[in-house]
Amino acid sequence: MKFSIISTLLTATLAVASPIELKYGNESLNRPLVHFTPNHGWMNDPNGLWYDEKEELWHYYFQYNPNDTVWGLPLYWGHATSKNLTTWDQEKIAIEPLSDDSGAYSGSMVVDYNNTSGFFDNTTDPRQRAVAIWTYNTPDSESQYISYSTDGGYTFTNYDSNPVLTINSTQFRDPKVMWHDETQKWIMVVAKSQQFKIAIYSSPDLKNWTHESDFTQEGYLGFQYECPGLSRFTVPQTNETGFTNSSSTDKWALFISINPGSPQGGSSTQYFLGEFNGTHFTTDHSNTNVIDLGKDYYALQNFFNSPDGSVYGIAWASNWAYCNFVPTDPWRSSASLVRKFTLEEFQANPETSILNIKSTPVIDYDSLNFGETSSYHNETLDTENPINYDLAKNFDGLIEFNLTYRVNNSAFGKADFADLSLYLIGEANSNEYIQLGFEGNAASFFIDRGHSEVPFVQNPLFTDKISVNNQPSQYINSQVSEYKVHGIADRNILELYFNDGSQVSTNTYFFTGGNFIGQVQLEVGIDDVFQIEEFEVRQMTLKI
Ligand SMILES: *[C@@H]1O[C@H](CO)[C@@H](O)[C@H](O)[C@H]1NC(C)=O
Ligand SMILES: *[C@@H]1O[C@H](CO)[C@@H](O)[C@H](O)[C@H]1NC(C)=O
Ligand SMILES: *[C@@H]1O[C@H](CO)[C@@H](O)[C@H](O)[C@H]1NC(C)=O
Ligand SMILES: *[C@@H]1O[C@H](CO)[C@@H](O)[C@H](O)[C@H]1NC(C)=O
Ligand SMILES: *[C@@H]1O[C@H](CO)[C@@H](O)[C@H](O)[C@H]1NC(C)=O
Ligand SMILES: *[C@@H]1O[C@H](CO)[C@@H](O)[C@H](O)[C@H]1NC(C)=O
Ligand SMILES: *[C@@H]1O[C@H](CO)[C@@H](O)[C@H](O)[C@H]1NC(C)=O
Ligand SMILES: *[C@@H]1O[C@H](CO)[C@@H](O)[C@H](O)[C@H]1NC(C)=O
Ligand SMILES: *[C@@H]1O[C@H](CO)[C@@H](O)[C@H](O)[C@H]1NC(C)=O
Ligand SMILES: *[C@@H]1O[C@H](CO)[C@@H](O)[C@H](O)[C@H]1NC(C)=O
Ligand SMILES: *[C@@H]1O[C@H](CO)[C@@H](O)[C@H](O)[C@H]1NC(C)=O
Ligand SMILES: *[C@@H]1O[C@H](CO)[C@@H](O)[C@H](O)[C@H]1NC(C)=O
């Protein structure tokens, strides 16, 4: 349709594409910079996220198979640490399964300040009394184990009376534990996966657990529930047009991941807002919320503890439908960026606003070097005059952009494809690019990640065209609406935050190894529809 400019770009083929017989091969070596990846081996769910107040250090563990680049047993807890939530150092394996046919499956970490477990003496600082609660998977059962660390989360000792919780099931996993101040108890949410139950247990000491309630068959079920999480939020200030149903300032969110069978295809993470009274979670609504509308955001877990009391979390940035084929080597899978989650009042449409979890990416810009930055303001784009430029050569980093645009709904007809398209184009091979943008009739933001010479993109489960219905960030007048998108493209993963994070879409993409984004083009399909308020693009890379 509108590829004239792209086709005139300098094309230098870097690598000969592998024959198609090497179905879904591993040609992409483009390891992300600010999204954690293991040095080698397979990674899935984030586990045990906690913040060490003494060392001011963030800990992130993950499901890890160091012996292969596909999921398999024995499965370990890998480990990484960060000072700034932007760059991570991989540490030694933290928790091991007891035998090679078993797995140290997903779980969480708490800081047992008050030594309720009795595991700690005064040689361990109260702020570092880390206890992991995790699922031990064997061919016969899944049960909950605990392990404690006296060295700040690096090495762990298994409790000698494990398991602490067992129900004679092979589908009972992913305990997420938090401290509940009001009842002075530990609270666990854990999946009875194939019963579609999130079970809630309480304990005074992390060892003796009492079943309190089940949250059953809510939202999308898919094949099974996994990786639950319960987090406390503060309700935003209300005004006369705002909400009237908040007698307290707290609101709880229960997160549930489902796989397979997500409506987005494969796996995804949903959540419910409601009340938690120490024993029961009750949701305020019967609709399902999806925390990220992309294809690659699963098993979200939030940190235990944070210096400012806010909710921070990490998800696995992949999808079970195709994760084992993803063309990276010698590792597979990345983590999402860390996100800060807050509650906001979200204008779902002109008549109704709802409570919504807003996502803000956490990026420590001091950890990064800036390359080329280009800025455009207040430009009306027409079909003859796209914005088109080359970024600095051989920068090989990540691309961040902010795009704020106004759409004039009176300037296009029902049969017009009224798009604003942003192309992020490979520097070494311009046949590889991502097309993303907004189309007026659908009022949706689209992503097309299918323009790649890497055979993997032909995997029919790796949906190449994805879209998100967008609400305006602002209604300017009866015809004109404003929209905002903030994007981070980190070598093989693209995170898009719409309207300051009211909606998010995270999707991986794969170009031939060594082909990094080097050209940017912004163009429109119809004249007089789009006004660009702001378009800033910045290249960034890690400080050495
Ligand atoms: C990719 O796959 C091929 C064939 O399986 C293998 O020989 C090679 O080591 C892998 N890694 C890279 C970086 O090509
Ligand atoms: C898997 O990796 C671990 C950690 O590197 C190693 O100790 C173990 O021997 C390996 N197991 C198998 C079955 O390869
Ligand atoms: C961010 O933290 C990492 C280690 O986690 C460190 O290597 C890096 O220097 C830090 N960056 C800054 C700017 O402090
Ligand atoms: C620790 O004990 C104090 C005092 O009883 C209590 O207020 C606090 O909630 C407890 N915190 C944890 C994490 O156990
Ligand atoms: C923690 O509890 C255990 C068991 O009650 C006890 O032996 C130990 O001294 C306690 N640690 C501290 C620091 O009080
Ligand atoms: C640990 O330290 C606390 C505070 O200094 C003290 O009250 C307690 O007796 C100590 N416990 C042990 C077992 O030494
Ligand atoms: C555990 O469950 C299995 C399979 O449902 C059943 O055969 C077995 O009798 C159960 N064991 C106990 C102790 O309940
Ligand atoms: C476990 O907790 C329950 C309820 O608090 C209590 O009745 C029971 O005695 C405890 N069991 C042990 C072994 O501590
Ligand atoms: C109430 O708050 C919403 C959301 O912040 C805002 O859009 C609206 O303009 C406010 N209304 C009044 C009357 O202040
Ligand atoms: C918590 O809520 C449940 C369900 O509404 C109710 O049965 C229970 O009594 C409540 N518990 C407390 C401590 O309020
Ligand atoms: C763009 O136009 C808006 C008004 O539509 C104005 O507020 C803003 O300052 C302008 N920005 C620049 C950089 O000219
Ligand atoms: C994009 O917007 C975010 C959020 O306001 C800001 O932190 C970031 O620096 C901006 N980046 C660019 C390239 O303008």
mmCIF file of N, CA, C and O in Angstrom, residues 154-197:
data_model
loop_
_atom_site.group_PDB
_atom_site.id
_atom_site.type_symbol
_atom_site.label_atom_id
_atom_site.label_comp_id
_atom_site.label_asym_id
_atom_site.label_seq_id
_atom_site.Cartn_x
_atom_site.Cartn_y
_atom_site.Cartn_z
ATOM 1 N N TYR A 154 20.473 -15.381 48.981
ATOM 2 C CA TYR A 154 21.320 -16.039 47.972
ATOM 3 C C TYR A 154 21.251 -17.562 48.080
ATOM 4 O O TYR A 154 21.129 -18.252 47.076
ATOM 5 N N THR A 155 21.366 -18.070 49.323
ATOM 6 C CA THR A 155 21.273 -19.522 49.495
ATOM 7 C C THR A 155 20.138 -19.832 50.466
ATOM 8 O O THR A 155 19.826 -19.023 51.346
ATOM 9 N N PHE A 156 19.544 -20.998 50.277
ATOM 10 C CA PHE A 156 18.334 -21.355 51.033
ATOM 11 C C PHE A 156 18.475 -22.739 51.662
ATOM 12 O O PHE A 156 19.105 -23.631 51.091
ATOM 13 N N THR A 157 17.868 -22.876 52.836
ATOM 14 C CA THR A 157 17.806 -24.162 53.533
ATOM 15 C C THR A 157 16.346 -24.588 53.562
ATOM 16 O O THR A 157 15.477 -23.790 53.933
ATOM 17 N N ASN A 158 16.087 -25.821 53.166
ATOM 18 C CA ASN A 158 14.697 -26.300 53.211
ATOM 19 C C ASN A 158 14.295 -26.582 54.654
ATOM 20 O O ASN A 158 15.068 -27.152 55.434
ATOM 21 N N TYR A 159 13.114 -26.188 55.029
ATOM 22 C CA TYR A 159 12.526 -26.504 56.341
ATOM 23 C C TYR A 159 12.516 -28.027 56.495
ATOM 24 O O TYR A 159 12.193 -28.740 55.527
ATOM 25 N N ASP A 160 12.830 -28.513 57.678
ATOM 26 C CA ASP A 160 12.974 -29.971 57.812
ATOM 27 C C ASP A 160 11.641 -30.714 57.940
ATOM 28 O O ASP A 160 11.625 -31.938 57.937
ATOM 29 N N SER A 161 10.519 -29.975 58.051
ATOM 30 C CA SER A 161 9.215 -30.669 58.090
ATOM 31 C C SER A 161 8.355 -30.341 56.867
ATOM 32 O O SER A 161 7.129 -30.348 56.957
ATOM 33 N N ASN A 162 8.993 -30.080 55.732
ATOM 34 C CA ASN A 162 8.234 -29.903 54.493
ATOM 35 C C ASN A 162 7.523 -31.197 54.117
ATOM 36 O O ASN A 162 8.031 -32.272 54.447
ATOM 37 N N PRO A 163 6.392 -31.152 53.418
ATOM 38 C CA PRO A 163 5.690 -29.942 52.978
ATOM 39 C C PRO A 163 4.908 -29.296 54.125
ATOM 40 O O PRO A 163 4.542 -29.987 55.078
ATOM 41 N N VAL A 164 4.656 -27.994 53.995
ATOM 42 C CA VAL A 164 3.843 -27.324 55.004
ATOM 43 C C VAL A 164 2.363 -27.353 54.625
ATOM 44 O O VAL A 164 1.517 -27.049 55.449
ATOM 45 N N LEU A 165 2.096 -27.685 53.366
ATOM 46 C CA LEU A 165 0.690 -27.698 52.924
ATOM 47 C C LEU A 165 0.544 -28.677 51.771
ATOM 48 O O LEU A 165 1.246 -28.562 50.758
ATOM 49 N N THR A 166 -0.329 -29.652 51.958
ATOM 50 C CA THR A 166 -0.537 -30.656 50.924
ATOM 51 C C THR A 166 -2.004 -31.060 50.915
ATOM 52 O O THR A 166 -2.643 -31.081 51.967
ATOM 53 N N ILE A 167 -2.572 -31.287 49.745
ATOM 54 C CA ILE A 167 -3.988 -31.683 49.655
ATOM 55 C C ILE A 167 -4.155 -32.913 48.763
ATOM 56 O O ILE A 167 -5.194 -33.128 48.187
ATOM 57 N N ASN A 168 -3.088 -33.694 48.619
ATOM 58 C CA ASN A 168 -3.167 -34.884 47.753
ATOM 59 C C ASN A 168 -3.655 -34.506 46.353
ATOM 60 O O ASN A 168 -4.678 -34.979 45.880
ATOM 61 N N SER A 169 -2.874 -33.633 45.710
ATOM 62 C CA SER A 169 -3.240 -33.191 44.364
ATOM 63 C C SER A 169 -1.976 -33.049 43.524
ATOM 64 O O SER A 169 -0.899 -32.753 44.044
ATOM 65 N N THR A 170 -2.138 -33.260 42.226
ATOM 66 C CA THR A 170 -1.018 -32.978 41.317
ATOM 67 C C THR A 170 -1.174 -31.592 40.685
ATOM 68 O O THR A 170 -0.377 -31.206 39.834
ATOM 69 N N GLN A 171 -2.235 -30.860 41.090
ATOM 70 C CA GLN A 171 -2.532 -29.564 40.459
ATOM 71 C C GLN A 171 -2.809 -28.519 41.545
ATOM 72 O O GLN A 171 -3.907 -27.979 41.644
ATOM 73 N N PHE A 172 -1.818 -28.238 42.366
ATOM 74 C CA PHE A 172 -1.979 -27.361 43.534
ATOM 75 C C PHE A 172 -0.691 -26.552 43.655
ATOM 76 O O PHE A 172 0.303 -27.052 44.166
ATOM 77 N N ARG A 173 -0.727 -25.305 43.135
ATOM 78 C CA ARG A 173 0.584 -24.658 42.991
ATOM 79 C C ARG A 173 0.557 -23.128 43.033
ATOM 80 O O ARG A 173 -0.478 -22.496 43.068
ATOM 81 N N ASP A 174 1.774 -22.593 43.026
ATOM 82 C CA ASP A 174 2.078 -21.164 42.869
ATOM 83 C C ASP A 174 1.626 -20.317 44.067
ATOM 84 O O ASP A 174 0.923 -19.314 43.904
ATOM 85 N N PRO A 175 2.046 -20.656 45.293
ATOM 86 C CA PRO A 175 1.637 -19.867 46.465
ATOM 87 C C PRO A 175 2.243 -18.466 46.441
ATOM 88 O O PRO A 175 3.434 -18.299 46.191
ATOM 89 N N LYS A 176 1.391 -17.470 46.677
ATOM 90 C CA LYS A 176 1.863 -16.090 46.818
ATOM 91 C C LYS A 176 1.447 -15.647 48.217
ATOM 92 O O LYS A 176 0.247 -15.652 48.540
ATOM 93 N N VAL A 177 2.413 -15.297 49.030
ATOM 94 C CA VAL A 177 2.152 -15.005 50.435
ATOM 95 C C VAL A 177 2.424 -13.539 50.730
ATOM 96 O O VAL A 177 3.354 -12.941 50.178
ATOM 97 N N MET A 178 1.576 -12.977 51.595
ATOM 98 C CA MET A 178 1.779 -11.587 52.044
ATOM 99 C C MET A 178 1.464 -11.513 53.534
ATOM 100 O O MET A 178 0.879 -12.437 54.121
ATOM 101 N N TRP A 179 1.880 -10.424 54.167
ATOM 102 C CA TRP A 179 1.561 -10.184 55.570
ATOM 103 C C TRP A 179 0.306 -9.333 55.634
ATOM 104 O O TRP A 179 0.201 -8.323 54.932
ATOM 105 N N HIS A 180 -0.676 -9.761 56.453
ATOM 106 C CA HIS A 180 -1.921 -9.002 56.598
ATOM 107 C C HIS A 180 -1.915 -8.385 57.987
ATOM 108 O O HIS A 180 -2.074 -9.069 59.004
ATOM 109 N N ASP A 181 -1.720 -7.080 58.015
ATOM 110 C CA ASP A 181 -1.516 -6.353 59.259
ATOM 111 C C ASP A 181 -2.712 -6.458 60.212
ATOM 112 O O ASP A 181 -2.540 -6.662 61.414
ATOM 113 N N GLU A 182 -3.924 -6.325 59.653
ATOM 114 C CA GLU A 182 -5.128 -6.266 60.486
ATOM 115 C C GLU A 182 -5.314 -7.549 61.297
ATOM 116 O O GLU A 182 -5.717 -7.500 62.458
ATOM 117 N N THR A 183 -5.028 -8.703 60.670
ATOM 118 C CA THR A 183 -5.212 -9.968 61.387
ATOM 119 C C THR A 183 -3.891 -10.484 61.951
ATOM 120 O O THR A 183 -3.877 -11.514 62.623
ATOM 121 N N GLN A 184 -2.783 -9.761 61.655
ATOM 122 C CA GLN A 184 -1.453 -10.195 62.098
ATOM 123 C C GLN A 184 -1.187 -11.647 61.691
ATOM 124 O O GLN A 184 -0.686 -12.456 62.464
ATOM 125 N N LYS A 185 -1.534 -11.925 60.419
ATOM 126 C CA LYS A 185 -1.313 -13.276 59.903
ATOM 127 C C LYS A 185 -0.703 -13.231 58.510
ATOM 128 O O LYS A 185 -0.865 -12.252 57.776
ATOM 129 N N TRP A 186 -0.052 -14.311 58.169
ATOM 130 C CA TRP A 186 0.363 -14.513 56.789
ATOM 131 C C TRP A 186 -0.830 -15.012 55.990
ATOM 132 O O TRP A 186 -1.592 -15.850 56.479
ATOM 133 N N ILE A 187 -0.983 -14.495 54.775
ATOM 134 C CA ILE A 187 -2.072 -14.916 53.897
ATOM 135 C C ILE A 187 -1.457 -15.487 52.616
ATOM 136 O O ILE A 187 -0.593 -14.855 52.002
ATOM 137 N N MET A 188 -1.924 -16.669 52.263
ATOM 138 C CA MET A 188 -1.464 -17.300 51.018
ATOM 139 C C MET A 188 -2.625 -17.385 50.034
ATOM 140 O O MET A 188 -3.718 -17.800 50.406
ATOM 141 N N VAL A 189 -2.392 -16.988 48.783
ATOM 142 C CA VAL A 189 -3.307 -17.353 47.705
ATOM 143 C C VAL A 189 -2.571 -18.383 46.854
ATOM 144 O O VAL A 189 -1.382 -18.223 46.570
ATOM 145 N N VAL A 190 -3.259 -19.448 46.501
ATOM 146 C CA VAL A 190 -2.613 -20.564 45.803
ATOM 147 C C VAL A 190 -3.651 -21.200 44.885
ATOM 148 O O VAL A 190 -4.836 -21.205 45.192
ATOM 149 N N ALA A 191 -3.193 -21.686 43.734
ATOM 150 C CA ALA A 191 -4.139 -22.198 42.739
ATOM 151 C C ALA A 191 -4.410 -23.693 42.916
ATOM 152 O O ALA A 191 -3.472 -24.495 42.950
ATOM 153 N N LYS A 192 -5.696 -24.049 43.061
ATOM 154 C CA LYS A 192 -6.129 -25.424 42.826
ATOM 155 C C LYS A 192 -6.506 -25.403 41.349
ATOM 156 O O LYS A 192 -7.678 -25.204 40.974
ATOM 157 N N SER A 193 -5.467 -25.542 40.542
ATOM 158 C CA SER A 193 -5.497 -25.096 39.145
ATOM 159 C C SER A 193 -6.667 -25.631 38.348
ATOM 160 O O SER A 193 -7.365 -24.879 37.678
ATOM 161 N N GLN A 194 -6.857 -26.951 38.406
ATOM 162 C CA GLN A 194 -7.848 -27.543 37.510
ATOM 163 C C GLN A 194 -9.230 -27.636 38.151
ATOM 164 O O GLN A 194 -10.175 -28.102 37.524
ATOM 165 N N GLN A 195 -9.345 -27.133 39.393
ATOM 166 C CA GLN A 195 -10.678 -26.942 39.982
ATOM 167 C C GLN A 195 -11.133 -25.500 39.772
ATOM 168 O O GLN A 195 -12.184 -25.103 40.269
ATOM 169 N N PHE A 196 -10.334 -24.697 39.093
ATOM 170 C CA PHE A 196 -10.607 -23.264 38.918
ATOM 171 C C PHE A 196 -10.882 -22.601 40.265
ATOM 172 O O PHE A 196 -11.854 -21.867 40.430
ATOM 173 N N LYS A 197 -9.980 -22.870 41.222
ATOM 174 C CA LYS A 197 -10.124 -22.250 42.539
ATOM 175 C C LYS A 197 -8.838 -21.528 42.896
ATOM 176 O O LYS A 197 -7.741 -22.073 42.691
#
